[in-house]
């Protein structure tokens, strides 16, 4: 079964600093990987996705993520954080195979606090 | 939000009563999902549907049932609500197996 681990429950960074949020997945085949962001009281918004090809993917709001198969990781990065980036971030993994395995599995999330 | 409407947005109900949450989409997507979100647990899949009348259980399906009689609607029923089912419930849709999920704005359910 697929699983996702986000090792950091809560991260605090200063505005303008760089950011890296960690995501490790467990899945036997080639995974589909996603990062979502959730602001308080809101639904989840897709930041970026990886299916195949270039292992460095660009997303919205200046975020990028790198797929590293050897490390089973899909870490999210941003070179300079803005106060509006304060939110909760979720990594998710989906299955490549067909049949009835249409599920996405989410990590428990990382809460990002941005200090002025 | 990608043509997804969840209703109601908020509900307070008593233990032991049945509750039905509705998810309506205007995107004609094949796949629909119900997740619950709780502090410290992230999002956990309750049930999902891969077509009309085709549904399957997720990881936390006990105490919940679903129905999908037409493409646009996916109903989640709590057969007899318990306090442990107090949560925020999110519906999501997906166009294909390689597409990302698109989420509704959630339903906050409180069981007293």
JSON list of C-alpha atoms in Angstrom, two decimals:
[
{"chain": "A", "resi": 1, "resn": "UNK", "atom": "CA", "xyz": [0.00, 0.00, 0.00]},
{"chain": "A", "resi": 2, "resn": "UNK", "atom": "CA", "xyz": [1.17, 3.51, -0.71]},
{"chain": "A", "resi": 3, "resn": "UNK", "atom": "CA", "xyz": [2.06, 5.88, 2.10]},
{"chain": "A", "resi": 4, "resn": "UNK", "atom": "CA", "xyz": [3.37, 9.40, 2.57]},
{"chain": "A", "resi": 5, "resn": "UNK", "atom": "CA", "xyz": [5.47, 10.82, 5.39]},
{"chain": "A", "resi": 6, "resn": "UNK", "atom": "CA", "xyz": [5.92, 14.49, 6.07]},
{"chain": "A", "resi": 7, "resn": "UNK", "atom": "CA", "xyz": [8.53, 14.50, 8.84]},
{"chain": "A", "resi": 8, "resn": "UNK", "atom": "CA", "xyz": [8.01, 18.11, 9.92]},
{"chain": "A", "resi": 9, "resn": "UNK", "atom": "CA", "xyz": [4.72, 18.89, 11.64]},
{"chain": "A", "resi": 10, "resn": "UNK", "atom": "CA", "xyz": [5.47, 22.61, 12.01]},
{"chain": "A", "resi": 11, "resn": "UNK", "atom": "CA", "xyz": [8.11, 24.85, 10.43]},
{"chain": "A", "resi": 12, "resn": "UNK", "atom": "CA", "xyz": [8.78, 28.52, 11.14]},
{"chain": "A", "resi": 13, "resn": "UNK", "atom": "CA", "xyz": [10.76, 30.68, 8.75]},
{"chain": "A", "resi": 14, "resn": "UNK", "atom": "CA", "xyz": [11.39, 34.38, 8.40]},
{"chain": "A", "resi": 15, "resn": "UNK", "atom": "CA", "xyz": [9.94, 36.29, 5.50]},
{"chain": "A", "resi": 16, "resn": "UNK", "atom": "CA", "xyz": [12.43, 36.32, 2.64]},
{"chain": "A", "resi": 17, "resn": "UNK", "atom": "CA", "xyz": [14.18, 33.15, 3.77]},
{"chain": "A", "resi": 18, "resn": "UNK", "atom": "CA", "xyz": [14.30, 30.01, 1.68]},
{"chain": "A", "resi": 19, "resn": "UNK", "atom": "CA", "xyz": [11.98, 27.10, 2.39]},
{"chain": "A", "resi": 20, "resn": "UNK", "atom": "CA", "xyz": [12.14, 23.34, 1.98]},
{"chain": "A", "resi": 21, "resn": "UNK", "atom": "CA", "xyz": [9.30, 21.05, 3.05]},
{"chain": "A", "resi": 22, "resn": "UNK", "atom": "CA", "xyz": [10.09, 17.37, 3.11]},
{"chain": "A", "resi": 23, "resn": "UNK", "atom": "CA", "xyz": [7.99, 14.55, 1.71]},
{"chain": "A", "resi": 24, "resn": "UNK", "atom": "CA", "xyz": [8.88, 10.86, 1.58]},
{"chain": "A", "resi": 25, "resn": "UNK", "atom": "CA", "xyz": [6.67, 8.29, -0.08]},
{"chain": "A", "resi": 26, "resn": "UNK", "atom": "CA", "xyz": [6.39, 4.56, -0.18]},
{"chain": "A", "resi": 27, "resn": "UNK", "atom": "CA", "xyz": [5.10, 2.96, -3.33]},
{"chain": "A", "resi": 28, "resn": "UNK", "atom": "CA", "xyz": [6.29, 0.01, -5.39]},
{"chain": "A", "resi": 29, "resn": "UNK", "atom": "CA", "xyz": [5.74, 1.39, -8.85]},
{"chain": "A", "resi": 30, "resn": "UNK", "atom": "CA", "xyz": [6.17, 4.80, -10.42]},
{"chain": "A", "resi": 31, "resn": "UNK", "atom": "CA", "xyz": [4.19, 7.23, -8.31]},
{"chain": "A", "resi": 32, "resn": "UNK", "atom": "CA", "xyz": [2.20, 10.26, -9.19]},
{"chain": "A", "resi": 33, "resn": "UNK", "atom": "CA", "xyz": [3.09, 12.99, -6.70]},
{"chain": "A", "resi": 34, "resn": "UNK", "atom": "CA", "xyz": [1.35, 16.18, -5.70]},
{"chain": "A", "resi": 35, "resn": "UNK", "atom": "CA", "xyz": [1.73, 19.10, -3.35]},
{"chain": "A", "resi": 36, "resn": "UNK", "atom": "CA", "xyz": [-1.33, 20.94, -2.06]},
{"chain": "A", "resi": 37, "resn": "UNK", "atom": "CA", "xyz": [-1.68, 24.05, 0.10]},
{"chain": "A", "resi": 38, "resn": "UNK", "atom": "CA", "xyz": [-4.51, 24.85, 2.49]},
{"chain": "A", "resi": 39, "resn": "UNK", "atom": "CA", "xyz": [-5.17, 28.24, 4.01]},
{"chain": "A", "resi": 40, "resn": "UNK", "atom": "CA", "xyz": [-7.23, 28.35, 7.21]},
{"chain": "A", "resi": 41, "resn": "UNK", "atom": "CA", "xyz": [-10.89, 27.56, 6.62]},
{"chain": "A", "resi": 42, "resn": "UNK", "atom": "CA", "xyz": [-10.32, 26.82, 2.96]},
{"chain": "A", "resi": 43, "resn": "UNK", "atom": "CA", "xyz": [-10.15, 23.78, 0.73]},
{"chain": "A", "resi": 44, "resn": "UNK", "atom": "CA", "xyz": [-6.96, 22.41, -0.72]},
{"chain": "A", "resi": 45, "resn": "UNK", "atom": "CA", "xyz": [-5.33, 24.05, -3.71]},
{"chain": "A", "resi": 46, "resn": "UNK", "atom": "CA", "xyz": [-2.96, 22.21, -6.03]},
{"chain": "A", "resi": 47, "resn": "UNK", "atom": "CA", "xyz": [0.55, 23.69, -6.08]},
{"chain": "A", "resi": 48, "resn": "UNK", "atom": "CA", "xyz": [2.24, 21.28, -8.47]},
{"chain": "A", "resi": 49, "resn": "UNK", "atom": "CA", "xyz": [2.28, 17.72, -9.72]},
{"chain": "A", "resi": 50, "resn": "UNK", "atom": "CA", "xyz": [4.76, 15.14, -11.00]},
{"chain": "A", "resi": 51, "resn": "UNK", "atom": "CA", "xyz": [3.84, 12.33, -13.35]},
{"chain": "A", "resi": 52, "resn": "UNK", "atom": "CA", "xyz": [6.95, 11.62, -15.39]},
{"chain": "A", "resi": 53, "resn": "UNK", "atom": "CA", "xyz": [9.75, 13.33, -17.26]},
{"chain": "A", "resi": 54, "resn": "UNK", "atom": "CA", "xyz": [11.74, 16.19, -15.80]},
{"chain": "A", "resi": 55, "resn": "UNK", "atom": "CA", "xyz": [12.25, 15.51, -12.12]},
{"chain": "A", "resi": 56, "resn": "UNK", "atom": "CA", "xyz": [12.19, 19.21, -11.23]},
{"chain": "A", "resi": 57, "resn": "UNK", "atom": "CA", "xyz": [8.68, 20.56, -11.54]},
{"chain": "A", "resi": 58, "resn": "UNK", "atom": "CA", "xyz": [7.51, 24.12, -11.30]},
{"chain": "A", "resi": 59, "resn": "UNK", "atom": "CA", "xyz": [4.26, 25.11, -9.69]},
{"chain": "A", "resi": 60, "resn": "UNK", "atom": "CA", "xyz": [2.21, 28.12, -8.84]},
{"chain": "A", "resi": 61, "resn": "UNK", "atom": "CA", "xyz": [3.21, 30.90, -6.44]},
{"chain": "A", "resi": 62, "resn": "UNK", "atom": "CA", "xyz": [6.93, 30.37, -7.13]},
{"chain": "A", "resi": 63, "resn": "UNK", "atom": "CA", "xyz": [7.11, 26.85, -5.68]},
{"chain": "A", "resi": 64, "resn": "UNK", "atom": "CA", "xyz": [9.07, 23.97, -7.15]},
{"chain": "A", "resi": 65, "resn": "UNK", "atom": "CA", "xyz": [9.60, 20.35, -6.18]},
{"chain": "A", "resi": 66, "resn": "UNK", "atom": "CA", "xyz": [12.17, 17.74, -7.08]},
{"chain": "A", "resi": 67, "resn": "UNK", "atom": "CA", "xyz": [11.43, 14.06, -7.48]},
{"chain": "A", "resi": 68, "resn": "UNK", "atom": "CA", "xyz": [14.30, 11.85, -6.30]},
{"chain": "A", "resi": 69, "resn": "UNK", "atom": "CA", "xyz": [13.54, 8.22, -6.92]},
{"chain": "A", "resi": 70, "resn": "UNK", "atom": "CA", "xyz": [16.65, 6.97, -5.10]},
{"chain": "A", "resi": 71, "resn": "UNK", "atom": "CA", "xyz": [15.54, 8.75, -1.94]},
{"chain": "A", "resi": 72, "resn": "UNK", "atom": "CA", "xyz": [11.78, 8.24, -2.41]},
{"chain": "A", "resi": 73, "resn": "UNK", "atom": "CA", "xyz": [11.38, 11.94, -1.87]},
{"chain": "A", "resi": 74, "resn": "UNK", "atom": "CA", "xyz": [9.46, 14.82, -3.37]},
{"chain": "A", "resi": 75, "resn": "UNK", "atom": "CA", "xyz": [10.53, 17.91, -1.45]},
{"chain": "A", "resi": 76, "resn": "UNK", "atom": "CA", "xyz": [8.89, 21.28, -1.96]},
{"chain": "A", "resi": 77, "resn": "UNK", "atom": "CA", "xyz": [11.05, 24.41, -2.18]},
{"chain": "A", "resi": 78, "resn": "UNK", "atom": "CA", "xyz": [10.72, 28.14, -2.50]},
{"chain": "A", "resi": 79, "resn": "UNK", "atom": "CA", "xyz": [13.71, 30.49, -2.68]},
{"chain": "A", "resi": 80, "resn": "UNK", "atom": "CA", "xyz": [12.08, 33.41, -0.83]},
{"chain": "A", "resi": 81, "resn": "UNK", "atom": "CA", "xyz": [9.03, 33.01, 1.39]},
{"chain": "A", "resi": 82, "resn": "UNK", "atom": "CA", "xyz": [6.31, 35.64, 1.57]},
{"chain": "A", "resi": 83, "resn": "UNK", "atom": "CA", "xyz": [4.02, 36.22, 4.56]},
{"chain": "A", "resi": 84, "resn": "UNK", "atom": "CA", "xyz": [1.09, 35.02, 2.43]},
{"chain": "A", "resi": 85, "resn": "UNK", "atom": "CA", "xyz": [2.71, 31.57, 2.17]},
{"chain": "A", "resi": 86, "resn": "UNK", "atom": "CA", "xyz": [1.74, 30.82, 5.76]},
{"chain": "A", "resi": 87, "resn": "UNK", "atom": "CA", "xyz": [-0.56, 27.81, 5.45]},
{"chain": "A", "resi": 88, "resn": "UNK", "atom": "CA", "xyz": [-0.60, 24.05, 5.78]},
{"chain": "A", "resi": 89, "resn": "UNK", "atom": "CA", "xyz": [1.05, 22.01, 3.06]},
{"chain": "A", "resi": 90, "resn": "UNK", "atom": "CA", "xyz": [0.17, 18.46, 2.10]},
{"chain": "A", "resi": 91, "resn": "UNK", "atom": "CA", "xyz": [2.07, 15.99, -0.02]},
{"chain": "A", "resi": 92, "resn": "UNK", "atom": "CA", "xyz": [0.11, 13.23, -1.76]},
{"chain": "A", "resi": 93, "resn": "UNK", "atom": "CA", "xyz": [0.94, 10.10, -3.75]},
{"chain": "A", "resi": 94, "resn": "UNK", "atom": "CA", "xyz": [-1.21, 8.36, -6.32]},
{"chain": "A", "resi": 95, "resn": "UNK", "atom": "CA", "xyz": [-0.97, 5.03, -8.06]},
{"chain": "A", "resi": 96, "resn": "UNK", "atom": "CA", "xyz": [0.16, 4.40, -11.59]},
{"chain": "A", "resi": 97, "resn": "UNK", "atom": "CA", "xyz": [-1.52, 1.04, -11.95]},
{"chain": "A", "resi": 98, "resn": "UNK", "atom": "CA", "xyz": [-5.04, 0.58, -13.14]},
{"chain": "A", "resi": 99, "resn": "UNK", "atom": "CA", "xyz": [-7.80, -1.61, -11.81]},
{"chain": "A", "resi": 100, "resn": "UNK", "atom": "CA", "xyz": [-9.60, -0.09, -8.88]},
{"chain": "A", "resi": 101, "resn": "UNK", "atom": "CA", "xyz": [-6.59, 1.63, -7.38]},
{"chain": "A", "resi": 102, "resn": "UNK", "atom": "CA", "xyz": [-7.64, 5.20, -7.96]},
{"chain": "A", "resi": 103, "resn": "UNK", "atom": "CA", "xyz": [-6.78, 6.52, -4.55]},
{"chain": "A", "resi": 104, "resn": "UNK", "atom": "CA", "xyz": [-4.59, 9.39, -3.49]},
{"chain": "A", "resi": 105, "resn": "UNK", "atom": "CA", "xyz": [-2.91, 9.06, -0.12]},
{"chain": "A", "resi": 106, "resn": "UNK", "atom": "CA", "xyz": [-2.04, 12.22, 1.77]},
{"chain": "A", "resi": 107, "resn": "UNK", "atom": "CA", "xyz": [0.61, 13.00, 4.33]},
{"chain": "A", "resi": 108, "resn": "UNK", "atom": "CA", "xyz": [-0.40, 14.52, 7.65]},
{"chain": "A", "resi": 109, "resn": "UNK", "atom": "CA", "xyz": [0.68, 17.96, 6.60]},
{"chain": "A", "resi": 110, "resn": "UNK", "atom": "CA", "xyz": [3.29, 20.57, 7.53]},
{"chain": "A", "resi": 111, "resn": "UNK", "atom": "CA", "xyz": [2.14, 23.82, 9.05]},
{"chain": "A", "resi": 112, "resn": "UNK", "atom": "CA", "xyz": [4.21, 26.77, 7.88]},
{"chain": "A", "resi": 113, "resn": "UNK", "atom": "CA", "xyz": [4.49, 29.90, 10.00]},
{"chain": "A", "resi": 114, "resn": "UNK", "atom": "CA", "xyz": [6.16, 32.96, 8.50]},
{"chain": "A", "resi": 115, "resn": "UNK", "atom": "CA", "xyz": [7.69, 35.54, 10.82]},
{"chain": "A", "resi": 116, "resn": "UNK", "atom": "CA", "xyz": [7.93, 39.16, 9.67]},
{"chain": "B", "resi": 1, "resn": "UNK", "atom": "CA", "xyz": [-13.34, 25.72, -6.98]},
{"chain": "B", "resi": 2, "resn": "UNK", "atom": "CA", "xyz": [-13.44, 23.60, -10.16]},
{"chain": "B", "resi": 3, "resn": "UNK", "atom": "CA", "xyz": [-17.25, 23.45, -10.15]},
{"chain": "B", "resi": 4, "resn": "UNK", "atom": "CA", "xyz": [-17.66, 21.60, -6.87]},
{"chain": "B", "resi": 5, "resn": "UNK", "atom": "CA", "xyz": [-20.37, 22.46, -4.38]},
{"chain": "B", "resi": 6, "resn": "UNK", "atom": "CA", "xyz": [-20.64, 20.86, -0.96]},
{"chain": "B", "resi": 7, "resn": "UNK", "atom": "CA", "xyz": [-23.79, 21.17, 1.10]},
{"chain": "B", "resi": 8, "resn": "UNK", "atom": "CA", "xyz": [-24.39, 22.00, 3.81]},
{"chain": "B", "resi": 9, "resn": "UNK", "atom": "CA", "xyz": [-21.29, 24.04, 4.67]},
{"chain": "B", "resi": 10, "resn": "UNK", "atom": "CA", "xyz": [-21.92, 23.67, 8.40]},
{"chain": "B", "resi": 11, "resn": "UNK", "atom": "CA", "xyz": [-24.05, 21.25, 10.35]},
{"chain": "B", "resi": 12, "resn": "UNK", "atom": "CA", "xyz": [-24.62, 20.46, 13.99]},
{"chain": "B", "resi": 13, "resn": "UNK", "atom": "CA", "xyz": [-26.40, 17.23, 14.77]},
{"chain": "B", "resi": 14, "resn": "UNK", "atom": "CA", "xyz": [-27.03, 14.95, 17.71]},
{"chain": "B", "resi": 15, "resn": "UNK", "atom": "CA", "xyz": [-25.50, 11.56, 18.40]},
{"chain": "B", "resi": 16, "resn": "UNK", "atom": "CA", "xyz": [-27.47, 8.75, 16.84]},
{"chain": "B", "resi": 17, "resn": "UNK", "atom": "CA", "xyz": [-29.11, 10.74, 14.06]},
{"chain": "B", "resi": 18, "resn": "UNK", "atom": "CA", "xyz": [-28.48, 10.04, 10.37]},
{"chain": "B", "resi": 19, "resn": "UNK", "atom": "CA", "xyz": [-26.73, 12.74, 8.36]},
{"chain": "B", "resi": 20, "resn": "UNK", "atom": "CA", "xyz": [-26.26, 13.10, 4.62]},
{"chain": "B", "resi": 21, "resn": "UNK", "atom": "CA", "xyz": [-23.68, 15.35, 3.03]},
{"chain": "B", "resi": 22, "resn": "UNK", "atom": "CA", "xyz": [-23.90, 16.21, -0.63]},
{"chain": "B", "resi": 23, "resn": "UNK", "atom": "CA", "xyz": [-21.23, 16.85, -3.21]},
{"chain": "B", "resi": 24, "resn": "UNK", "atom": "CA", "xyz": [-22.28, 18.23, -6.57]},
{"chain": "B", "resi": 25, "resn": "UNK", "atom": "CA", "xyz": [-19.96, 18.75, -9.53]},
{"chain": "B", "resi": 26, "resn": "UNK", "atom": "CA", "xyz": [-20.48, 20.47, -12.85]},
{"chain": "B", "resi": 27, "resn": "UNK", "atom": "CA", "xyz": [-17.28, 19.15, -14.48]},
{"chain": "B", "resi": 28, "resn": "UNK", "atom": "CA", "xyz": [-18.57, 15.74, -15.56]},
{"chain": "B", "resi": 29, "resn": "UNK", "atom": "CA", "xyz": [-15.54, 14.09, -13.95]},
{"chain": "B", "resi": 30, "resn": "UNK", "atom": "CA", "xyz": [-15.57, 10.34, -13.52]},
{"chain": "B", "resi": 31, "resn": "UNK", "atom": "CA", "xyz": [-13.92, 10.09, -10.11]},
{"chain": "B", "resi": 32, "resn": "UNK", "atom": "CA", "xyz": [-15.28, 11.51, -6.87]},
{"chain": "B", "resi": 33, "resn": "UNK", "atom": "CA", "xyz": [-13.94, 11.19, -3.33]},
{"chain": "B", "resi": 34, "resn": "UNK", "atom": "CA", "xyz": [-14.90, 11.88, 0.25]},
{"chain": "B", "resi": 35, "resn": "UNK", "atom": "CA", "xyz": [-12.13, 12.70, 2.73]},
{"chain": "B", "resi": 36, "resn": "UNK", "atom": "CA", "xyz": [-12.25, 13.74, 6.36]},
{"chain": "B", "resi": 37, "resn": "UNK", "atom": "CA", "xyz": [-9.71, 16.10, 7.87]},
{"chain": "B", "resi": 38, "resn": "UNK", "atom": "CA", "xyz": [-8.79, 16.03, 11.53]},
{"chain": "B", "resi": 39, "resn": "UNK", "atom": "CA", "xyz": [-5.91, 17.71, 13.39]},
{"chain": "B", "resi": 40, "resn": "UNK", "atom": "CA", "xyz": [-2.86, 15.48, 13.45]},
{"chain": "B", "resi": 41, "resn": "UNK", "atom": "CA", "xyz": [-4.30, 13.06, 10.90]},
{"chain": "B", "resi": 42, "resn": "UNK", "atom": "CA", "xyz": [-4.24, 15.03, 7.68]},
{"chain": "B", "resi": 43, "resn": "UNK", "atom": "CA", "xyz": [-6.78, 13.88, 5.12]},
{"chain": "B", "resi": 44, "resn": "UNK", "atom": "CA", "xyz": [-8.11, 10.36, 5.29]},
{"chain": "B", "resi": 45, "resn": "UNK", "atom": "CA", "xyz": [-10.10, 8.74, 2.55]},
{"chain": "B", "resi": 46, "resn": "UNK", "atom": "CA", "xyz": [-13.59, 7.58, 3.50]},
{"chain": "B", "resi": 47, "resn": "UNK", "atom": "CA", "xyz": [-15.05, 6.36, 0.20]},
{"chain": "B", "resi": 48, "resn": "UNK", "atom": "CA", "xyz": [-14.54, 7.02, -3.45]},
{"chain": "B", "resi": 49, "resn": "UNK", "atom": "CA", "xyz": [-16.36, 6.46, -6.70]},
{"chain": "B", "resi": 50, "resn": "UNK", "atom": "CA", "xyz": [-14.97, 5.56, -10.10]},
{"chain": "B", "resi": 51, "resn": "UNK", "atom": "CA", "xyz": [-18.26, 5.80, -11.96]},
{"chain": "B", "resi": 52, "resn": "UNK", "atom": "CA", "xyz": [-22.01, 5.87, -11.52]},
{"chain": "B", "resi": 53, "resn": "UNK", "atom": "CA", "xyz": [-22.97, 3.18, -9.02]},
{"chain": "B", "resi": 54, "resn": "UNK", "atom": "CA", "xyz": [-19.28, 2.19, -8.70]},
{"chain": "B", "resi": 55, "resn": "UNK", "atom": "CA", "xyz": [-17.90, 2.92, -5.27]},
{"chain": "B", "resi": 56, "resn": "UNK", "atom": "CA", "xyz": [-15.25, 1.52, -2.98]},
{"chain": "B", "resi": 57, "resn": "UNK", "atom": "CA", "xyz": [-14.09, 1.92, 0.59]},
{"chain": "B", "resi": 58, "resn": "UNK", "atom": "CA", "xyz": [-11.22, 4.01, 1.79]},
{"chain": "B", "resi": 59, "resn": "UNK", "atom": "CA", "xyz": [-9.20, 3.69, 4.97]},
{"chain": "B", "resi": 60, "resn": "UNK", "atom": "CA", "xyz": [-11.85, 5.04, 7.39]},
{"chain": "B", "resi": 61, "resn": "UNK", "atom": "CA", "xyz": [-15.13, 3.81, 5.94]},
{"chain": "B", "resi": 62, "resn": "UNK", "atom": "CA", "xyz": [-16.73, 2.33, 9.09]},
{"chain": "B", "resi": 63, "resn": "UNK", "atom": "CA", "xyz": [-19.95, 4.17, 9.96]},
{"chain": "B", "resi": 64, "resn": "UNK", "atom": "CA", "xyz": [-20.22, 5.77, 6.53]},
{"chain": "B", "resi": 65, "resn": "UNK", "atom": "CA", "xyz": [-22.00, 4.85, 3.32]},
{"chain": "B", "resi": 66, "resn": "UNK", "atom": "CA", "xyz": [-22.08, 6.52, -0.07]},
{"chain": "B", "resi": 67, "resn": "UNK", "atom": "CA", "xyz": [-24.21, 6.59, -3.16]},
{"chain": "B", "resi": 68, "resn": "UNK", "atom": "CA", "xyz": [-23.69, 7.84, -6.67]},
{"chain": "B", "resi": 69, "resn": "UNK", "atom": "CA", "xyz": [-26.79, 7.52, -8.82]},
{"chain": "B", "resi": 70, "resn": "UNK", "atom": "CA", "xyz": [-25.65, 10.12, -11.36]},
{"chain": "B", "resi": 71, "resn": "UNK", "atom": "CA", "xyz": [-22.33, 11.53, -12.47]},
{"chain": "B", "resi": 72, "resn": "UNK", "atom": "CA", "xyz": [-22.70, 14.90, -10.82]},
{"chain": "B", "resi": 73, "resn": "UNK", "atom": "CA", "xyz": [-23.73, 13.87, -7.29]},
{"chain": "B", "resi": 74, "resn": "UNK", "atom": "CA", "xyz": [-21.90, 11.89, -4.63]},
{"chain": "B", "resi": 75, "resn": "UNK", "atom": "CA", "xyz": [-23.66, 11.54, -1.28]},
{"chain": "B", "resi": 76, "resn": "UNK", "atom": "CA", "xyz": [-22.02, 10.65, 2.01]},
{"chain": "B", "resi": 77, "resn": "UNK", "atom": "CA", "xyz": [-24.28, 9.28, 4.75]},
{"chain": "B", "resi": 78, "resn": "UNK", "atom": "CA", "xyz": [-23.44, 8.86, 8.40]},
{"chain": "B", "resi": 79, "resn": "UNK", "atom": "CA", "xyz": [-25.86, 6.13, 9.33]},
{"chain": "B", "resi": 80, "resn": "UNK", "atom": "CA", "xyz": [-25.91, 6.96, 13.05]},
{"chain": "B", "resi": 81, "resn": "UNK", "atom": "CA", "xyz": [-23.68, 9.91, 13.87]},
{"chain": "B", "resi": 82, "resn": "UNK", "atom": "CA", "xyz": [-21.16, 9.62, 16.69]},
{"chain": "B", "resi": 83, "resn": "UNK", "atom": "CA", "xyz": [-18.99, 12.26, 18.34]},
{"chain": "B", "resi": 84, "resn": "UNK", "atom": "CA", "xyz": [-15.92, 10.71, 16.69]},
{"chain": "B", "resi": 85, "resn": "UNK", "atom": "CA", "xyz": [-17.36, 11.74, 13.35]},
{"chain": "B", "resi": 86, "resn": "UNK", "atom": "CA", "xyz": [-17.08, 15.41, 14.23]},
{"chain": "B", "resi": 87, "resn": "UNK", "atom": "CA", "xyz": [-14.76, 16.59, 11.49]},
{"chain": "B", "resi": 88, "resn": "UNK", "atom": "CA", "xyz": [-14.36, 18.64, 8.35]},
{"chain": "B", "resi": 89, "resn": "UNK", "atom": "CA", "xyz": [-15.43, 16.66, 5.30]},
{"chain": "B", "resi": 90, "resn": "UNK", "atom": "CA", "xyz": [-14.01, 17.39, 1.87]},
{"chain": "B", "resi": 91, "resn": "UNK", "atom": "CA", "xyz": [-15.30, 16.22, -1.44]},
{"chain": "B", "resi": 92, "resn": "UNK", "atom": "CA", "xyz": [-12.89, 16.01, -4.37]},
{"chain": "B", "resi": 93, "resn": "UNK", "atom": "CA", "xyz": [-13.19, 15.22, -8.05]},
{"chain": "B", "resi": 94, "resn": "UNK", "atom": "CA", "xyz": [-10.73, 13.93, -10.58]},
{"chain": "B", "resi": 95, "resn": "UNK", "atom": "CA", "xyz": [-10.96, 13.80, -14.34]},
{"chain": "B", "resi": 96, "resn": "UNK", "atom": "CA", "xyz": [-8.73, 10.80, -14.92]},
{"chain": "B", "resi": 97, "resn": "UNK", "atom": "CA", "xyz": [-6.38, 8.56, -13.03]},
{"chain": "B", "resi": 98, "resn": "UNK", "atom": "CA", "xyz": [-3.44, 10.78, -13.95]},
{"chain": "B", "resi": 99, "resn": "UNK", "atom": "CA", "xyz": [-5.15, 14.03, -13.01]},
{"chain": "B", "resi": 100, "resn": "UNK", "atom": "CA", "xyz": [-4.86, 15.78, -9.67]},
{"chain": "B", "resi": 101, "resn": "UNK", "atom": "CA", "xyz": [-7.77, 16.04, -7.26]},
{"chain": "B", "resi": 102, "resn": "UNK", "atom": "CA", "xyz": [-9.77, 19.24, -7.10]},
{"chain": "B", "resi": 103, "resn": "UNK", "atom": "CA", "xyz": [-11.38, 19.94, -3.76]},
{"chain": "B", "resi": 104, "resn": "UNK", "atom": "CA", "xyz": [-14.58, 21.54, -2.59]},
{"chain": "B", "resi": 105, "resn": "UNK", "atom": "CA", "xyz": [-14.64, 24.02, 0.27]},
{"chain": "B", "resi": 106, "resn": "UNK", "atom": "CA", "xyz": [-15.58, 21.47, 2.88]},
{"chain": "B", "resi": 107, "resn": "UNK", "atom": "CA", "xyz": [-18.43, 20.75, 5.30]},
{"chain": "B", "resi": 108, "resn": "UNK", "atom": "CA", "xyz": [-17.85, 21.26, 8.99]},
{"chain": "B", "resi": 109, "resn": "UNK", "atom": "CA", "xyz": [-19.87, 18.68, 10.91]},
{"chain": "B", "resi": 110, "resn": "UNK", "atom": "CA", "xyz": [-20.28, 18.75, 14.68]},
{"chain": "B", "resi": 111, "resn": "UNK", "atom": "CA", "xyz": [-21.91, 15.81, 16.44]},
{"chain": "B", "resi": 112, "resn": "UNK", "atom": "CA", "xyz": [-23.05, 16.65, 19.99]}
]
